[in-house]
mmCIF file of C-alpha atoms in Angstrom:
data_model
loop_
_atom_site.group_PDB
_atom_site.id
_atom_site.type_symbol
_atom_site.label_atom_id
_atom_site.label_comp_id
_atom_site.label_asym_id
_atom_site.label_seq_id
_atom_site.Cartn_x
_atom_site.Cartn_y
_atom_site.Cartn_z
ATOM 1 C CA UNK A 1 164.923 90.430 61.981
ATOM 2 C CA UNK A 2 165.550 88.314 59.167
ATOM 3 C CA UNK A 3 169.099 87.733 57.518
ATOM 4 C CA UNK A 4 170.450 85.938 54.740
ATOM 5 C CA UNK A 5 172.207 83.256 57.256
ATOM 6 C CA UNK A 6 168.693 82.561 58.761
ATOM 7 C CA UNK A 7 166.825 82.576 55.809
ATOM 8 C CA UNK A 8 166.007 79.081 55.164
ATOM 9 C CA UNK A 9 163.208 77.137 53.290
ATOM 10 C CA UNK A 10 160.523 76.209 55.614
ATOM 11 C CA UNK A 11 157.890 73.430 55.252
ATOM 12 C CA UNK A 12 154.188 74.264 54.890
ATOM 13 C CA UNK A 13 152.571 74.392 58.582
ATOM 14 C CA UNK A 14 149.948 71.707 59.749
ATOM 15 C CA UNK A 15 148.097 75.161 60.544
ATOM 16 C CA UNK A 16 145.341 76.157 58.674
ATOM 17 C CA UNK A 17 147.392 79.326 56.811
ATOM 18 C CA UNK A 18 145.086 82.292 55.955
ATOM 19 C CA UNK A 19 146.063 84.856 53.012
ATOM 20 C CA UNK A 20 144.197 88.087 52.189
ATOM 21 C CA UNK A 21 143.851 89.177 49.326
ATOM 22 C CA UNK A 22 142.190 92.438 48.004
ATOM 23 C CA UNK A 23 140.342 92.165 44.013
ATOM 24 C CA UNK A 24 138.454 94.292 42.140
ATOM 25 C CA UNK A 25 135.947 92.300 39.685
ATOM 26 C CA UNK A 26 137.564 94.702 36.728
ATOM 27 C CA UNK A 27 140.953 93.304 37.213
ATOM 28 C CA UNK A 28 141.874 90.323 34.753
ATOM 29 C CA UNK A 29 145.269 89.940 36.734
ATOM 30 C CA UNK A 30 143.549 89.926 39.923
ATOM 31 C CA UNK A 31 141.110 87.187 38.134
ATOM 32 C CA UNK A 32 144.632 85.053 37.687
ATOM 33 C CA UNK A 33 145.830 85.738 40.926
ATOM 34 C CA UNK A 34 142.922 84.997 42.409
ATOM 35 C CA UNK A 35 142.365 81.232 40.750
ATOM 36 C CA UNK A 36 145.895 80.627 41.660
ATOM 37 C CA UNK A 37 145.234 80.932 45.192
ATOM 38 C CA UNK A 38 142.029 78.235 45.110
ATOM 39 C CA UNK A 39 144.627 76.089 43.026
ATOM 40 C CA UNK A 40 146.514 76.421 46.271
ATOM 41 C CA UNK A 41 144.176 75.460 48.591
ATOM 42 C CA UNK A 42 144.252 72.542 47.028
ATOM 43 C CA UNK A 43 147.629 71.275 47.349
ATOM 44 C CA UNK A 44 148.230 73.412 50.443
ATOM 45 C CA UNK A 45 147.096 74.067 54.092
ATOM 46 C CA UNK A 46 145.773 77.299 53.134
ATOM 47 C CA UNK A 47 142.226 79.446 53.589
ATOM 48 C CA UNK A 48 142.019 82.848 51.312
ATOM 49 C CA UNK A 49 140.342 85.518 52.556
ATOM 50 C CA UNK A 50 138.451 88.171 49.759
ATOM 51 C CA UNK A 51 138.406 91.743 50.532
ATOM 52 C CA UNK A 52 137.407 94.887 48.212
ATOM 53 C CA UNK A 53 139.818 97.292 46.449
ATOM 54 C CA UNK A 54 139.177 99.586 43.667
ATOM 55 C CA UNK A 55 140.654 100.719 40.658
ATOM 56 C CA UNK A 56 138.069 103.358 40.511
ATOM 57 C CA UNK A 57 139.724 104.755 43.624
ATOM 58 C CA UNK A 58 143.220 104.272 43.209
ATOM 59 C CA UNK A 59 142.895 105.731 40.008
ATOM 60 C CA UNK A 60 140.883 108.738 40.672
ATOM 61 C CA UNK A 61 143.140 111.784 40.916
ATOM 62 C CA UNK A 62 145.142 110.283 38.340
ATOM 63 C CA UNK A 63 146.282 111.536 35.050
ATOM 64 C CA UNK A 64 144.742 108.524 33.003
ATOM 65 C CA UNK A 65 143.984 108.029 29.340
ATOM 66 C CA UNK A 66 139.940 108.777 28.664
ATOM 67 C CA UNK A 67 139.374 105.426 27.249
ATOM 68 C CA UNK A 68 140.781 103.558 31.051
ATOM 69 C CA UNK A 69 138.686 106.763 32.964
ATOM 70 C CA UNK A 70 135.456 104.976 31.547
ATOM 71 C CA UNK A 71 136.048 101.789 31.876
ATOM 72 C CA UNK A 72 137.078 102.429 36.235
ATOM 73 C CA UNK A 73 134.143 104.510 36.788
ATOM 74 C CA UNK A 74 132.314 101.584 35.143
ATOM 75 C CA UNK A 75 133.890 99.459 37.891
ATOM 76 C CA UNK A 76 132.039 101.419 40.283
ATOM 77 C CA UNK A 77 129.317 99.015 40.145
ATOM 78 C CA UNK A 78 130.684 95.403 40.735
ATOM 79 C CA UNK A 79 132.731 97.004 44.119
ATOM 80 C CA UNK A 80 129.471 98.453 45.564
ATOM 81 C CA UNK A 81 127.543 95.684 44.979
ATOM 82 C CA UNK A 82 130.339 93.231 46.901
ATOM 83 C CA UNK A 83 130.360 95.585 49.623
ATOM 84 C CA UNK A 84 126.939 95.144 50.336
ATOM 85 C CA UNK A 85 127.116 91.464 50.232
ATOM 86 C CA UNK A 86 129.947 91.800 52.528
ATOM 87 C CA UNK A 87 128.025 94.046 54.974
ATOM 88 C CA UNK A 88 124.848 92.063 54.569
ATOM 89 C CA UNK A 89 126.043 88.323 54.417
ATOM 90 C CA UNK A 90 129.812 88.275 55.576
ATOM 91 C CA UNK A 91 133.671 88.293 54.313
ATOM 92 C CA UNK A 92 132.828 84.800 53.221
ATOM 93 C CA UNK A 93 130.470 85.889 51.113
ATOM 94 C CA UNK A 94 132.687 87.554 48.850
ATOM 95 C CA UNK A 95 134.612 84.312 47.565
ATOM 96 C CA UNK A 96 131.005 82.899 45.790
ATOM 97 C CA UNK A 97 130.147 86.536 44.402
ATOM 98 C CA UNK A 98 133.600 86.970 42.988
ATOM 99 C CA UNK A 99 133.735 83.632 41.310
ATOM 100 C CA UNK A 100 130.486 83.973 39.541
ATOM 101 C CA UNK A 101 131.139 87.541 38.691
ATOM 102 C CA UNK A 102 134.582 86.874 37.772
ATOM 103 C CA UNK A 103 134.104 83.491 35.362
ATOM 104 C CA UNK A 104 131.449 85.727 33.254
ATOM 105 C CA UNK A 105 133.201 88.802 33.166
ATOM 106 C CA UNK A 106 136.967 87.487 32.637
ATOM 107 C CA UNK A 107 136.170 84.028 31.175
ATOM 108 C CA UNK A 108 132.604 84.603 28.906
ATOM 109 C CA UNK A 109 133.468 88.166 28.405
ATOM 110 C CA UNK A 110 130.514 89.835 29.477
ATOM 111 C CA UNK A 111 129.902 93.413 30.599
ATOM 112 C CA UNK A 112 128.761 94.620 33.550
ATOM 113 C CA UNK A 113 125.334 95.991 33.931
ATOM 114 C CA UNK A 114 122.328 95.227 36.379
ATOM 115 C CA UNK A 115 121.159 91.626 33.820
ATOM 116 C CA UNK A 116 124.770 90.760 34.551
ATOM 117 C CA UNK A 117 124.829 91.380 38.609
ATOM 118 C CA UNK A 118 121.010 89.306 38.751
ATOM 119 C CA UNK A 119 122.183 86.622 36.852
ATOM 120 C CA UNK A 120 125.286 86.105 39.341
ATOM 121 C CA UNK A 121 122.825 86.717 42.480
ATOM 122 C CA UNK A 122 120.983 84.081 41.671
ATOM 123 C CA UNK A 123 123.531 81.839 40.530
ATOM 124 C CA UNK A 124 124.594 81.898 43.997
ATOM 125 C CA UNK A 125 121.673 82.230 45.955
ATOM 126 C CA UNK A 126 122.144 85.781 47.029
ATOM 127 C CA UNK A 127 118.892 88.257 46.969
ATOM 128 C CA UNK A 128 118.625 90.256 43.912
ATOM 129 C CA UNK A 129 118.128 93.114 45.116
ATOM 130 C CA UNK A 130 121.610 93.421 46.187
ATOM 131 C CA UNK A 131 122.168 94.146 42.150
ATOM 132 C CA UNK A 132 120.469 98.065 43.778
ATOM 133 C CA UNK A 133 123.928 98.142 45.166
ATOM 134 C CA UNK A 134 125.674 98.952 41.909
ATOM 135 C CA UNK A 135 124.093 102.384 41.965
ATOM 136 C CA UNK A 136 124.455 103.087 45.763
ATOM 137 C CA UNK A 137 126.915 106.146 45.873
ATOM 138 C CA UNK A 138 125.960 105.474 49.806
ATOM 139 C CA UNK A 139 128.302 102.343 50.025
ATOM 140 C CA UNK A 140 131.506 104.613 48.344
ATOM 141 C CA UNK A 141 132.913 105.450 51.898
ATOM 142 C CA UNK A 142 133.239 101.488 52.554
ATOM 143 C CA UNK A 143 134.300 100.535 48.994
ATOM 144 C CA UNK A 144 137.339 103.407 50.255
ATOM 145 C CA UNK A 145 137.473 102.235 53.235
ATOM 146 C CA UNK A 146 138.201 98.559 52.550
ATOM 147 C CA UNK A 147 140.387 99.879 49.186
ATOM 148 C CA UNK A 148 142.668 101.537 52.296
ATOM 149 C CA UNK A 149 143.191 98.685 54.520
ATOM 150 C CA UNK A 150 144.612 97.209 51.607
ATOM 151 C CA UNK A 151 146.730 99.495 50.048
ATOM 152 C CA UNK A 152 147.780 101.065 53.554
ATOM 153 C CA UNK A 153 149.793 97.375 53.730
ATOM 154 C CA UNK A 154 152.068 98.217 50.486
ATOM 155 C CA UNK A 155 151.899 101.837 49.546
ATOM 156 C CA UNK A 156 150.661 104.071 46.850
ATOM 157 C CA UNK A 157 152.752 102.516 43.849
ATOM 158 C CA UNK A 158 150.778 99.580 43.514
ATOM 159 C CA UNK A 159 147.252 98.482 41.794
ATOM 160 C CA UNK A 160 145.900 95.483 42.088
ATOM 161 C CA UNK A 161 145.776 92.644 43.508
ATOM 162 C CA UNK A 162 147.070 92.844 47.120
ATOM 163 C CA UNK A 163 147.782 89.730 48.708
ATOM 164 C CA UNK A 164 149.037 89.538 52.381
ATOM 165 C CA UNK A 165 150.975 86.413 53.481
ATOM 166 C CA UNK A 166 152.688 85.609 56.892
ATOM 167 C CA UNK A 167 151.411 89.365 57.924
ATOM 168 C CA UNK A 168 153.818 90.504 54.933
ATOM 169 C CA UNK A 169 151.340 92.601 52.160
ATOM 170 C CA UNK A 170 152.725 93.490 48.532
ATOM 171 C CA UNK A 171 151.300 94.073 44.824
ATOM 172 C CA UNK A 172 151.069 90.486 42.915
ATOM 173 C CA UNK A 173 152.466 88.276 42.028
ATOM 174 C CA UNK A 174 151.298 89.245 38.432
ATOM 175 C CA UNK A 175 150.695 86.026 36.349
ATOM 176 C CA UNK A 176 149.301 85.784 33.006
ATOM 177 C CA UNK A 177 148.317 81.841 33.238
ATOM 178 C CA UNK A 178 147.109 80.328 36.016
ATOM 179 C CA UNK A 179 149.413 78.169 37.657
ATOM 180 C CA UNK A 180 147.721 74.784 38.608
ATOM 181 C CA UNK A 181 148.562 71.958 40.857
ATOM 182 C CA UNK A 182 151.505 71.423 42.609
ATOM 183 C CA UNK A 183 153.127 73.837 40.641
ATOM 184 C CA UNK A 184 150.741 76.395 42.523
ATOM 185 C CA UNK A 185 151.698 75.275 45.558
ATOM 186 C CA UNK A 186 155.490 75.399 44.830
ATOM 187 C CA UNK A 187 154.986 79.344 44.012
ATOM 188 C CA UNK A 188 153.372 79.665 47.070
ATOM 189 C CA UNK A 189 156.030 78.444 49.051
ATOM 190 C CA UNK A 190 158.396 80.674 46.931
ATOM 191 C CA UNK A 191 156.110 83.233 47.787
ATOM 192 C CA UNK A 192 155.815 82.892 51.564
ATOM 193 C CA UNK A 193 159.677 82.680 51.686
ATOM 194 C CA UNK A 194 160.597 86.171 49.952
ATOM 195 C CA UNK A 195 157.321 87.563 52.059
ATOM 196 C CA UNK A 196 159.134 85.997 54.974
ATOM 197 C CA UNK A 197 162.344 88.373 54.595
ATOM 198 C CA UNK A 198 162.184 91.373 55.625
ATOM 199 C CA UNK A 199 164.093 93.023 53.262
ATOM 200 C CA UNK A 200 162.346 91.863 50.039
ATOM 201 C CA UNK A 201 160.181 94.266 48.006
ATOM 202 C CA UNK A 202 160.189 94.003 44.425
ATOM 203 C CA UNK A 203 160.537 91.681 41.251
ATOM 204 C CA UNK A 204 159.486 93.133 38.029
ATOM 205 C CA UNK A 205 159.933 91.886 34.339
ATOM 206 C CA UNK A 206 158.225 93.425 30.959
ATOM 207 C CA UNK A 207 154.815 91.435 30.439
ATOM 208 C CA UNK A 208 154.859 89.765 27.079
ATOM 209 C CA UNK A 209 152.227 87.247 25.842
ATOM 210 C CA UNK A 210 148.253 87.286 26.392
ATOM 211 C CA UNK A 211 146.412 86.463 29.269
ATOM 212 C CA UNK A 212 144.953 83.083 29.826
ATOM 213 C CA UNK A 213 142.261 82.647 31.804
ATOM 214 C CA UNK A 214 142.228 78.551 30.930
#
């Protein structure tokens, strides 16, 4: 068990260090979070790892304005289809989709529909007919599925993203700008460390300011 007399700041491992971390296309702070991490890998010894969450299902029986109820059941879509490019070509998979999907929904501001989901397939090389997927209620139970082994790691009280580090899961960190170079890495290390005690759980401010996806 960790203490405060053993807590100490520990240098990055020669190991290859692999974080998960759970998105949903819809989420512009996932988007952050997730651009952060890649900014890591590059200053760090570090491999992400994409999985699927939903704000269509952790919002479901929830009491939620009308305006946010359309816009998760129109996330429906981009979860599906990433589920079936995880079941057809692989975890890895996910980090190409994501990127694509991600830069022209967050970045160019595009919506999503089926021109949208082609245009990233073959941007990336994937079949098109994986943009089918979007409408495939079929694929629901393993959108949930992975949406669970995520948010079984931190609880109810959270959205998204989830990112796991050192076997430690939580909700975050939020960011409104990503973070790049070493400065990435140094939050990382920050990060690690409170994931590393076990006593940690939250640090919250009020968001001010507008996200940057620069």
């Amino acid at each position: 068990m960790t203490s405060f007399d053993t807590l100490t700041i520990s240098a990055p491992s020669t190991a290859t260090e692999t974080v998960d971390f759970w998105f949903d296309p819809l989420c512009p702070f996932a988007w952050i979070t997730s651009r952060w991490m890649l900014e890591v890998e590059k200053v760090r010894n570090v491999e992400t790892r994409f999985h699927v969450m939903s704000l269509s299902v952790l919002n479901a029986d929830k009491d939620v304005p009308e305006k946010y109820k359309e816009m998760i059941e129109r996330g429906w879509g981009p979860v599906r289809i990433a589920i079936a490019i995880e079941q057809q070509l692989g975890t890895d998979a996910l980090r190409p989709f994501y990127t694509s999907i991600g830069t022209k929904h967050h970045n160019e501001g595009r919506e999503f529909d089926k021109a949208l989901y082609e245009e990233v397939l073959a941007e990336i090389g994937f079949p098109l007919d994986l943009a089918n997927a979007a409408e495939d209620t079929s694929l629901d139970d393993a959108v949930r599925a992975s949406h669970k082994d995520g948010i079984d790691r931190v609880g109810e009280e959270v959205g998204t993203p989830v990112v796991s580090v050192g076997g430690t899961a939580f909700f975050g960190p939020v960011l409104i700008k990503i973070p790049r170079g070493e400065d990435a890495g140094v939050i990382f290390d920050s990060t690690r460390q409170l994931a590393g005690f076990d006593y940690f759980f939250e640090l919250k401010r009020t968001r001010t300011g507008d996200l940057d996806f620069s």
